[in-house]
Short mmCIF file of C-alpha atoms in Angstrom, two decimals:
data_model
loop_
_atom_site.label_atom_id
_atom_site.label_comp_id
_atom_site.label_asym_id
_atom_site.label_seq_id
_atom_site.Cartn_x
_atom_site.Cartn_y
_atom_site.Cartn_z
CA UNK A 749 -79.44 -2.62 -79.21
CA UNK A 750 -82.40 -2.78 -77.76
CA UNK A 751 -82.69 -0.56 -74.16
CA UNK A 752 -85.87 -2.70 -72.93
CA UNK A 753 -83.71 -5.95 -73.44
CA UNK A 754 -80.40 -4.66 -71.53
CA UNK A 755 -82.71 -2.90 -68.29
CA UNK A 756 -84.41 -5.87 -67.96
CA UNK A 757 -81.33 -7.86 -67.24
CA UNK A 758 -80.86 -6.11 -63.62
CA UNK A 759 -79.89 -8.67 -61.12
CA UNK A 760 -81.68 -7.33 -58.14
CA UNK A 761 -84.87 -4.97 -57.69
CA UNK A 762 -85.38 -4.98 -53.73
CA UNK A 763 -86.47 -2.32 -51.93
CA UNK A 764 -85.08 0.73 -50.64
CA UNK A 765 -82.26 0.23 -48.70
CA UNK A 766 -81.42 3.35 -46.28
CA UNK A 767 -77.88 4.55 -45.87
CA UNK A 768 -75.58 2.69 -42.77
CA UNK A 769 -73.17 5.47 -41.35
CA UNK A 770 -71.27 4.08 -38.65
CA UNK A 771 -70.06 6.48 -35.53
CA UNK A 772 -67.09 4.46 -33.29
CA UNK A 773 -65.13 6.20 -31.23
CA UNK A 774 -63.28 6.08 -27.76
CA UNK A 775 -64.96 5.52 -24.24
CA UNK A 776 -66.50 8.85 -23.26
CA UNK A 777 -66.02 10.83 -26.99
CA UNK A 778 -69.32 11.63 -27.34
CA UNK A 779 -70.74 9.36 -29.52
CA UNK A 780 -74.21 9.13 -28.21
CA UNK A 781 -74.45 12.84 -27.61
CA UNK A 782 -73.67 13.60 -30.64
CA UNK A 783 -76.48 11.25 -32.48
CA UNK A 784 -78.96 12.64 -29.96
CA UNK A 785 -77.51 16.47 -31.30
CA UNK A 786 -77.74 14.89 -35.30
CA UNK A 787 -81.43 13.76 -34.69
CA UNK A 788 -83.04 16.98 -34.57
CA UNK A 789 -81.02 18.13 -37.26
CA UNK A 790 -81.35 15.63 -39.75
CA UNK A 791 -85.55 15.55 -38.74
CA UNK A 792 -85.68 19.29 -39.84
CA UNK A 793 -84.64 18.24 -43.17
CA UNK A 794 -87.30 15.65 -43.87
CA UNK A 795 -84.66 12.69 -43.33
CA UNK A 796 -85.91 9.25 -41.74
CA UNK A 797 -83.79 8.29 -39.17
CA UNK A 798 -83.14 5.03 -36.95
CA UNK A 799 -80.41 4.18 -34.35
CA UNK A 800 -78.26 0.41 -33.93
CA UNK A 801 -76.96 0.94 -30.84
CA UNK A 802 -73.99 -0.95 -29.44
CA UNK A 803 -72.77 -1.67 -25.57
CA UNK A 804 -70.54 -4.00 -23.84
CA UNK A 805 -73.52 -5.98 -21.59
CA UNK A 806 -76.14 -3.76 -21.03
CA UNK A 807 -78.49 -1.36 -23.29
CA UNK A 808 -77.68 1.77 -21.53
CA UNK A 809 -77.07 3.85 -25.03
CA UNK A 810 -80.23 2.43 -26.25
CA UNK A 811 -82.23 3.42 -23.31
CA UNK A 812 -81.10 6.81 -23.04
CA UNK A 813 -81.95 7.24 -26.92
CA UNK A 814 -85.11 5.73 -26.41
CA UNK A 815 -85.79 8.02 -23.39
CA UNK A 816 -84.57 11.26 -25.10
CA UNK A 817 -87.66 12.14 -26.63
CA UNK A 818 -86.27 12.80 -29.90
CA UNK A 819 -86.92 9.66 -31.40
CA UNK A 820 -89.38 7.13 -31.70
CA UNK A 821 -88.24 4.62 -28.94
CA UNK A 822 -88.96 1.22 -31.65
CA UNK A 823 -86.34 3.18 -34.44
CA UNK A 824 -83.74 2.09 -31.51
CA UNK A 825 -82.45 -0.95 -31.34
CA UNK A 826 -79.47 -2.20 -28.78
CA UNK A 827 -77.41 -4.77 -29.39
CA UNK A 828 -74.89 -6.23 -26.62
CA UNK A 829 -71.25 -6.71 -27.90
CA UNK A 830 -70.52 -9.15 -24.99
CA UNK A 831 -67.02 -8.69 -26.13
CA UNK A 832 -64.65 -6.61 -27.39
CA UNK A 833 -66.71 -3.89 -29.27
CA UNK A 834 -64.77 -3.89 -32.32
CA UNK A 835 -65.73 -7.52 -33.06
CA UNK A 836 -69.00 -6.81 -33.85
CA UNK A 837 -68.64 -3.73 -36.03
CA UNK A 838 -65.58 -5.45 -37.53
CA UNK A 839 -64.58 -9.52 -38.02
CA UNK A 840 -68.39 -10.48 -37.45
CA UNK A 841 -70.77 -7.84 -37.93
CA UNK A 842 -73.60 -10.21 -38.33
CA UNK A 843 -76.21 -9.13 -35.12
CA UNK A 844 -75.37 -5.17 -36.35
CA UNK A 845 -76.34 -6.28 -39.77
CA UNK A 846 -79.49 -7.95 -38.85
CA UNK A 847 -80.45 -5.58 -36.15
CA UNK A 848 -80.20 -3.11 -39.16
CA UNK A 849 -82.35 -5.10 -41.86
CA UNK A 850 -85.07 -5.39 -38.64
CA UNK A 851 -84.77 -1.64 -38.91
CA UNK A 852 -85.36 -1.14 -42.69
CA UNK A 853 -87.93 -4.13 -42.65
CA UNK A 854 -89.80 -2.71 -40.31
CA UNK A 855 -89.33 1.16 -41.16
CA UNK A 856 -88.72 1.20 -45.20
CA UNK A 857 -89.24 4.79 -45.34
CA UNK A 858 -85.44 4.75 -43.61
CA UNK A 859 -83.03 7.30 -45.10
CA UNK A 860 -80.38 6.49 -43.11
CA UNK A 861 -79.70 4.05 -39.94
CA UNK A 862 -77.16 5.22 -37.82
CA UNK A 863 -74.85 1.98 -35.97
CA UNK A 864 -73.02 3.23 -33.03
CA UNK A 865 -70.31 1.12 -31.56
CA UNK A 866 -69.24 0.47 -27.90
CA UNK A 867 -66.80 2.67 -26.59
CA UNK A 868 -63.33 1.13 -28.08
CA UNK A 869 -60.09 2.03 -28.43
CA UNK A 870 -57.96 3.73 -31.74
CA UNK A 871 -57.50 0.72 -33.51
CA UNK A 872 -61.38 0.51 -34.62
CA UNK A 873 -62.58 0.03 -37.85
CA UNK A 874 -66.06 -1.18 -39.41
CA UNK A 875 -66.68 -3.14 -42.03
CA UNK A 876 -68.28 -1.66 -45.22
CA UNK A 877 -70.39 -4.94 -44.95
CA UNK A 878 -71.92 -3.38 -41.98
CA UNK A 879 -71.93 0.34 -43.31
CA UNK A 880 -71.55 2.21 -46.23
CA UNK A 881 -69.75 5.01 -44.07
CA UNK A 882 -68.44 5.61 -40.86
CA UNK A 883 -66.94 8.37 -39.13
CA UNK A 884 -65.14 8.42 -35.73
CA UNK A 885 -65.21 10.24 -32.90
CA UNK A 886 -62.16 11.69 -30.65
CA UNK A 887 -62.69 14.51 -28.00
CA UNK A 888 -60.39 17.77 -26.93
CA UNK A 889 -60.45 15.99 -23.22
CA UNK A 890 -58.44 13.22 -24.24
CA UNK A 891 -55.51 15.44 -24.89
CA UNK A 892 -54.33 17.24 -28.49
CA UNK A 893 -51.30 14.47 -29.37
CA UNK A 894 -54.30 11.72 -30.40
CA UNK A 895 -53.85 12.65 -34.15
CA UNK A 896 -50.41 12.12 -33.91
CA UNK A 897 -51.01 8.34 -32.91
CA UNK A 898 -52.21 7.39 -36.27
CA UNK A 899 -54.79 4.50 -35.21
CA UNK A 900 -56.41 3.40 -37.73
CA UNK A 901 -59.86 4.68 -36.76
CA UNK A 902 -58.23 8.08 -36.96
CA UNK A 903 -56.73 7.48 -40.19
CA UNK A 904 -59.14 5.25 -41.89
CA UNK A 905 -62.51 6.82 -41.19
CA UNK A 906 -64.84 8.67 -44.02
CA UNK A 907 -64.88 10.96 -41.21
CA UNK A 908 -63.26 12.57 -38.25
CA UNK A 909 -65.13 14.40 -36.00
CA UNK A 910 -62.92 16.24 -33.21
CA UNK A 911 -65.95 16.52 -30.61
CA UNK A 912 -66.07 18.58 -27.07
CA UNK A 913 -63.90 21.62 -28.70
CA UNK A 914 -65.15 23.34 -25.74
CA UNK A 915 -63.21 21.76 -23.09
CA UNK A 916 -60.03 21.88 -24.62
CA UNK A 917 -59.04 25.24 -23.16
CA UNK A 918 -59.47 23.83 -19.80
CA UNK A 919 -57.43 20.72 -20.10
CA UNK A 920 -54.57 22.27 -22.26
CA UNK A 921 -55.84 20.74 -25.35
CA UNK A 922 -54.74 23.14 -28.59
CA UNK A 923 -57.88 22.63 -30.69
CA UNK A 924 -56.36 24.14 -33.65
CA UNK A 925 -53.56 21.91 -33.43
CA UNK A 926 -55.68 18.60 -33.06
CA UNK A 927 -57.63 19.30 -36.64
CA UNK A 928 -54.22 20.90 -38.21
CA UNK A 929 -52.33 17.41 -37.00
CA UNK A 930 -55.43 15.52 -38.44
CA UNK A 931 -55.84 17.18 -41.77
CA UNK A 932 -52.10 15.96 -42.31
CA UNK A 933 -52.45 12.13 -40.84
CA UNK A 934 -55.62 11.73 -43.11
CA UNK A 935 -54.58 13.33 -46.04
CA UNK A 936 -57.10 16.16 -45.75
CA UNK A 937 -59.72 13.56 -46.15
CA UNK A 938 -62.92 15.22 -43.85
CA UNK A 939 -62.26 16.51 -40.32
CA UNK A 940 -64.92 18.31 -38.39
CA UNK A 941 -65.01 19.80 -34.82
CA UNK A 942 -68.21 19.76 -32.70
CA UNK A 943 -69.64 21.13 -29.55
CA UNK A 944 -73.01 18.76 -28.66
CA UNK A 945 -73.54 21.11 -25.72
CA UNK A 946 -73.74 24.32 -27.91
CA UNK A 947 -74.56 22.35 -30.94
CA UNK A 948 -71.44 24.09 -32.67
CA UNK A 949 -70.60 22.24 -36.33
CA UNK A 950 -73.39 19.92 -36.18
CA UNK A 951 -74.96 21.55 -39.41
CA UNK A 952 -71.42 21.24 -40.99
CA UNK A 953 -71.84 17.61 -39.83
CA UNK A 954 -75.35 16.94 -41.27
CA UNK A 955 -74.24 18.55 -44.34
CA UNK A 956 -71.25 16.27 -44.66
CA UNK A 957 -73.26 12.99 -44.43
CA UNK A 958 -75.71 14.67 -46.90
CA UNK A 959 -72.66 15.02 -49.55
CA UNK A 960 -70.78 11.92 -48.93
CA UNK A 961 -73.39 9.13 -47.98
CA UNK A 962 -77.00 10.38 -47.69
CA UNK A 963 -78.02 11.82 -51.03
CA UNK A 964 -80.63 13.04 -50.21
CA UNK A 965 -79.65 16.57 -52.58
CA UNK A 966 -79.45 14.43 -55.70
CA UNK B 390 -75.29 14.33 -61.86
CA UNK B 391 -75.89 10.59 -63.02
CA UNK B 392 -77.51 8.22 -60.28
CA UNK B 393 -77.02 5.22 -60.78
CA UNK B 394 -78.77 2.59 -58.57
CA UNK B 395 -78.18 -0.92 -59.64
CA UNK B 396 -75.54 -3.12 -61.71
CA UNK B 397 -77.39 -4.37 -64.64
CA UNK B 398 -74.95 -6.82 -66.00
CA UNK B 399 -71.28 -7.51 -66.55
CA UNK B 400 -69.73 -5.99 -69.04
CA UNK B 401 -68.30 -9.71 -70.62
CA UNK B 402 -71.53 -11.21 -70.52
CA UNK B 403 -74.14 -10.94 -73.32
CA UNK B 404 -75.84 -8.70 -74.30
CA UNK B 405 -73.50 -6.34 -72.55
CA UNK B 406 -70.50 -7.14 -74.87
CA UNK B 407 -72.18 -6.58 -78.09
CA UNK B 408 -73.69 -3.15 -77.17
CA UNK B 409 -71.16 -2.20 -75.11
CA UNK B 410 -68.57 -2.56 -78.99
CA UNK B 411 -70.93 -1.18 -80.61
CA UNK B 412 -70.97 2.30 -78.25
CA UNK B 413 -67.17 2.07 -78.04
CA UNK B 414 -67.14 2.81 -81.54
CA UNK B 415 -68.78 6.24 -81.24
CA UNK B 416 -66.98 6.85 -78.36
CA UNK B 417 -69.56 6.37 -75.71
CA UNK B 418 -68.32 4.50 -73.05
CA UNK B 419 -67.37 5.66 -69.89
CA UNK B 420 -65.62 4.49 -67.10
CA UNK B 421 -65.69 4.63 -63.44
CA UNK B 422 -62.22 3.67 -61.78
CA UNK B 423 -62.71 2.44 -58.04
CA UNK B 424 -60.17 1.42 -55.48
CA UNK B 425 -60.28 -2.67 -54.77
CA UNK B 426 -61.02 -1.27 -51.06
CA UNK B 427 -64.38 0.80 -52.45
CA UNK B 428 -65.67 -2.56 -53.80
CA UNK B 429 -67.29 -2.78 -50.79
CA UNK B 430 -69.03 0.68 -50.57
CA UNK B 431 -72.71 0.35 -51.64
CA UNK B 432 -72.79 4.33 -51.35
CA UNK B 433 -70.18 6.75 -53.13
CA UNK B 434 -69.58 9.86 -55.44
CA UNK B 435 -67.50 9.14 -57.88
CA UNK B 436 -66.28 11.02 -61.71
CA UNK B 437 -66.09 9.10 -64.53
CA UNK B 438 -63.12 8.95 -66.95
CA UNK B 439 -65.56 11.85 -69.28
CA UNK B 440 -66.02 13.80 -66.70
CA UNK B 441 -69.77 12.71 -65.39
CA UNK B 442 -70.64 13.03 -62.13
CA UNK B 443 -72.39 9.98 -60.53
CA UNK B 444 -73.64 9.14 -57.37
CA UNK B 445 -73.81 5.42 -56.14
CA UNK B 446 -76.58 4.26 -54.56
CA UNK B 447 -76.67 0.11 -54.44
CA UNK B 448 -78.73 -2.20 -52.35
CA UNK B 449 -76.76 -3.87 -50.23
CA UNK B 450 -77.46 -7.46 -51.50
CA UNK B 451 -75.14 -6.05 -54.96
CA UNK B 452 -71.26 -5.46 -55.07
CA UNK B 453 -69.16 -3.67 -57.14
CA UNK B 454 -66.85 -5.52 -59.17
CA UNK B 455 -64.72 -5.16 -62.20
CA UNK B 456 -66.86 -4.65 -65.44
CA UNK B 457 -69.95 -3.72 -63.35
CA UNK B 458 -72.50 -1.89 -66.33
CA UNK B 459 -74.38 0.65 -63.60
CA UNK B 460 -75.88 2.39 -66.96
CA UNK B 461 -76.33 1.89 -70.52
CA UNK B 462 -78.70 2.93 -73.33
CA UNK B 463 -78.69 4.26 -76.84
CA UNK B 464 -76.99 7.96 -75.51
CA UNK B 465 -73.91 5.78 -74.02
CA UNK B 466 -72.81 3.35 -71.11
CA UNK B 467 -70.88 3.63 -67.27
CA UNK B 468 -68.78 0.89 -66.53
CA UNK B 469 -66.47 0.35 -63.47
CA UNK B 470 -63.24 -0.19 -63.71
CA UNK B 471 -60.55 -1.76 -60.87
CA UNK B 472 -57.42 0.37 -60.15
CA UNK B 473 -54.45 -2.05 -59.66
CA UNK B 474 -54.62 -3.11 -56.20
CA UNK B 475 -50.83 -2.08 -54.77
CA UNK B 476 -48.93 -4.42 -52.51
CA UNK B 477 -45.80 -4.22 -50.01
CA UNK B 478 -43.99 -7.70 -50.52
CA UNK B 479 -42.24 -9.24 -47.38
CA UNK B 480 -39.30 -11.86 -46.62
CA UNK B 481 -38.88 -13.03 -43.00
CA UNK B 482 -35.23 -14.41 -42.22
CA UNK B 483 -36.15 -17.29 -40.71
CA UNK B 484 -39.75 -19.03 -39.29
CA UNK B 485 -39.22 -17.59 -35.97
CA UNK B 486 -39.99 -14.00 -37.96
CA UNK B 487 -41.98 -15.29 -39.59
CA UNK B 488 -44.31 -15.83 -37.34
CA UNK B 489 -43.69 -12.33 -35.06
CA UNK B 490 -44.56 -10.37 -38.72
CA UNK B 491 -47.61 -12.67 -39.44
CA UNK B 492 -48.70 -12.11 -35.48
CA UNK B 493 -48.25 -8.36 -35.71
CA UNK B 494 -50.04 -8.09 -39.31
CA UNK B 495 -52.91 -10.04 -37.75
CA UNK B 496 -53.09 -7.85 -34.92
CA UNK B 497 -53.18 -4.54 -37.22
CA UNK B 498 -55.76 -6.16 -39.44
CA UNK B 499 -53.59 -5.72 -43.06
CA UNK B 500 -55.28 -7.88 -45.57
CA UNK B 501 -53.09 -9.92 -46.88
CA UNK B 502 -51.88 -12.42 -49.73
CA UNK B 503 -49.40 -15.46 -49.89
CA UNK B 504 -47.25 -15.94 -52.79
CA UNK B 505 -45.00 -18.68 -51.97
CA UNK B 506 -42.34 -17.74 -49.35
CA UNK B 507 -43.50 -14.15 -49.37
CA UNK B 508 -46.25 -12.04 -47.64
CA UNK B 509 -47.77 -9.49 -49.74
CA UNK B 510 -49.48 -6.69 -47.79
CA UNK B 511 -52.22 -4.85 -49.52
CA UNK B 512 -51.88 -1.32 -49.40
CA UNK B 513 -54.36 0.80 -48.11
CA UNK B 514 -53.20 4.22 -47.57
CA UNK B 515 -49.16 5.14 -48.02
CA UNK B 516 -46.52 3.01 -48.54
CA UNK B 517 -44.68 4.97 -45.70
CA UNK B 518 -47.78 4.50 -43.56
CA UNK B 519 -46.73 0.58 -43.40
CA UNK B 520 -42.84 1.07 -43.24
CA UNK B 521 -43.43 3.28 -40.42
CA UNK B 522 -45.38 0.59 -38.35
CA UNK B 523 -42.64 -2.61 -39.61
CA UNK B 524 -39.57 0.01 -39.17
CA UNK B 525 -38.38 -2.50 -35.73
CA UNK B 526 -38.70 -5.33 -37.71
CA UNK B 527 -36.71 -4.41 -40.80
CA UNK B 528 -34.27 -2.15 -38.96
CA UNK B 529 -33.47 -5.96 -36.96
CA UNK B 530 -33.36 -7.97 -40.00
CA UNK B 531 -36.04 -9.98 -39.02
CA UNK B 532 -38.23 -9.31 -42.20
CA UNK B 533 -36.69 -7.27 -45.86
CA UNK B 534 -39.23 -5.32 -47.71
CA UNK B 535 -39.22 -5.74 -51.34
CA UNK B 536 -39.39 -3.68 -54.14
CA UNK B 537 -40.89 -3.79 -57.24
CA UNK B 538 -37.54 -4.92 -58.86
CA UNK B 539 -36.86 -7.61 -56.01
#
């Protein structure tokens, strides 16, 4: 055997391609907070980030990323679902998947692009066409039974994240119940809790995506 | 930790084959199982049958398949291997529930198979999951899920 012979039979040498995490979630969970909270974060550790952000008909989330001060304003780019948000994160990805390549094209240094869908409801999923991870977001606000439901963004996600654990005391939300119940309905596949406003498990966070997507430890 | 970055070749096609035999025989081959679902991950940690640690890092214009080579040289070879995709198998009673089980499916977004008169559901997740979410329909006799031995 010759090693030279077999290497040189790769079928593709292109260039770098950054990790695609996508973040869906419910109307209000805390989506966008919680990639302007990751940001900082992920900077300190010498990570390259850039945003895909998604909204019914306007570019609100895009805006208020590209306002924030915490990231270069061209590393976000909005893209208008005109539709049902699912359908572009899901049965035709195609303007999140371009919007992305712009990204890498034009940034190649990219460690990881982040694609955050429109405000949807349980039921949605992404396609691992469009990312190579995605986690989804629920908050304490919408009330602890949400596990329970079993959508399939609860139960299919890389990731849970159980977001605004800081308001559940106030609107009768057990905390402790939501992650128990969703340990159990995922089959103690990842579920973290976060506070953006006190920037409570957003470490734990970072260091999740750094084990299960990122890389960038290896 | 083992990264490995790109699929070099099938493991079928020459000159896979013939060095892939020839490190079988000194027992240094070793294989990556995946899920049919995970075919579609570009990114993922994953433990081969010999207990190596690898990390998957593809460019997204490459897919996993079945006899993907992701390494090989003189010290030994990583090739992926498919799990057996499982299915749930279903009979609708008549068109009519036929086409209530094929509208709900759609609208829960199952990937699915035909095999002549019968729907085959792939399984992603527990079988219980899916009985759960059909219990109406085969507690009504609209639709009978099959076994293995059906």
């Amino acid at each position: 055997m010759n090693d030279k012979d077999l290497r040189t039979q790769t079928t593709s040498g292109s260039q770098k391609s950054a990790a695609r995490v996508g973040i869906g979630g419910p109307v209000g969970s805390g989506k966008t907070a919680l990639i302007e909270c990751l940001i900082p974060d992920l900077v300190s550790r010498g990570i390259e980030v850039a945003v895909v952000t998604n909204d019914l008909v306007t570019k609100e989330d895009a805006k208020r990323l590209q306002n924030s001060g915490l990231i270069s304003p061209d590393r976000v780019l909005p893209v208008e679902a005109g539709a049902c948000p699912h359908t572009i994160i899901r049965e035709d990805p195609s303007l999140n998947i371009a919007a992305a390549d712009n990204l890498n094209a034009s940034f190649p240094e990219l460690d990881v692009i982040f694609i955050e869908s429109g405000g949807d409801n349980l039921a949605s999923t992404f396609s691992l066409d469009l990312v190579d991870y995605w986690m989804f977001v629920i908050d304490t606000g919408a009330g602890d039974d949400i596990p329970r439901k079993k959508g399939p963004g609860i139960i299919r996600s890389d990731l849970l994240v159980v977001n605004k654990i800081d308001i559940g005391p106030y609107v009768g939300a057990n905390v402790d119940l939501i992650k128990q119940e969703a340990v159990e309905v995922r089959n103690h596949r990842p579920t973290l809790l976060t506070d953006c406003k006190r920037k409570i498990g957003i470490d734990a966070l970072v260091d999740q995506l750094i084990q299960d997507v990122l890389f960038t430890d290896v | 930790m083992q990264i490995l970055s790109s699929i070099l070749g099938y493991a079928a096609d020459e000159p896979f084959d013939s060095a892939l035999h020839d490190l079988s025989h000194s027992g240094k081959v070793e294989y990556l199982t995946i899920s049919a679902d995970d075919t579609s991950r570009r990114r993922m940690r994953a433990m081969t049958d010999k207990g190596t640690e690898c990390v998957i890092v593809l460019n997204r214009d490459q897919q996993l398949s079945d006899g993907a080579v992701l390494s090989i040289s003189d010290n030994g070879a990583i090739v992926v291997r498919l799990s057996q995709q499982k299915w749930l198998s279903l009979e609708a009673q008549n068109h009519a529930a036929a086409l209530e089980v094929g509208y709900f499916i759609g609208n829960l977004h199952w990937k699915v198979e035909f095999e002549g008169e019968r729907l085959k559901v792939a399984l992603q997740g527990p079988l219980q999951t899916y009985l759960d979410r059909l219990e109406l329909l085969i507690e009504t006799g609209k639709i009978r899920a099959l076994t293995e031995n059906d």
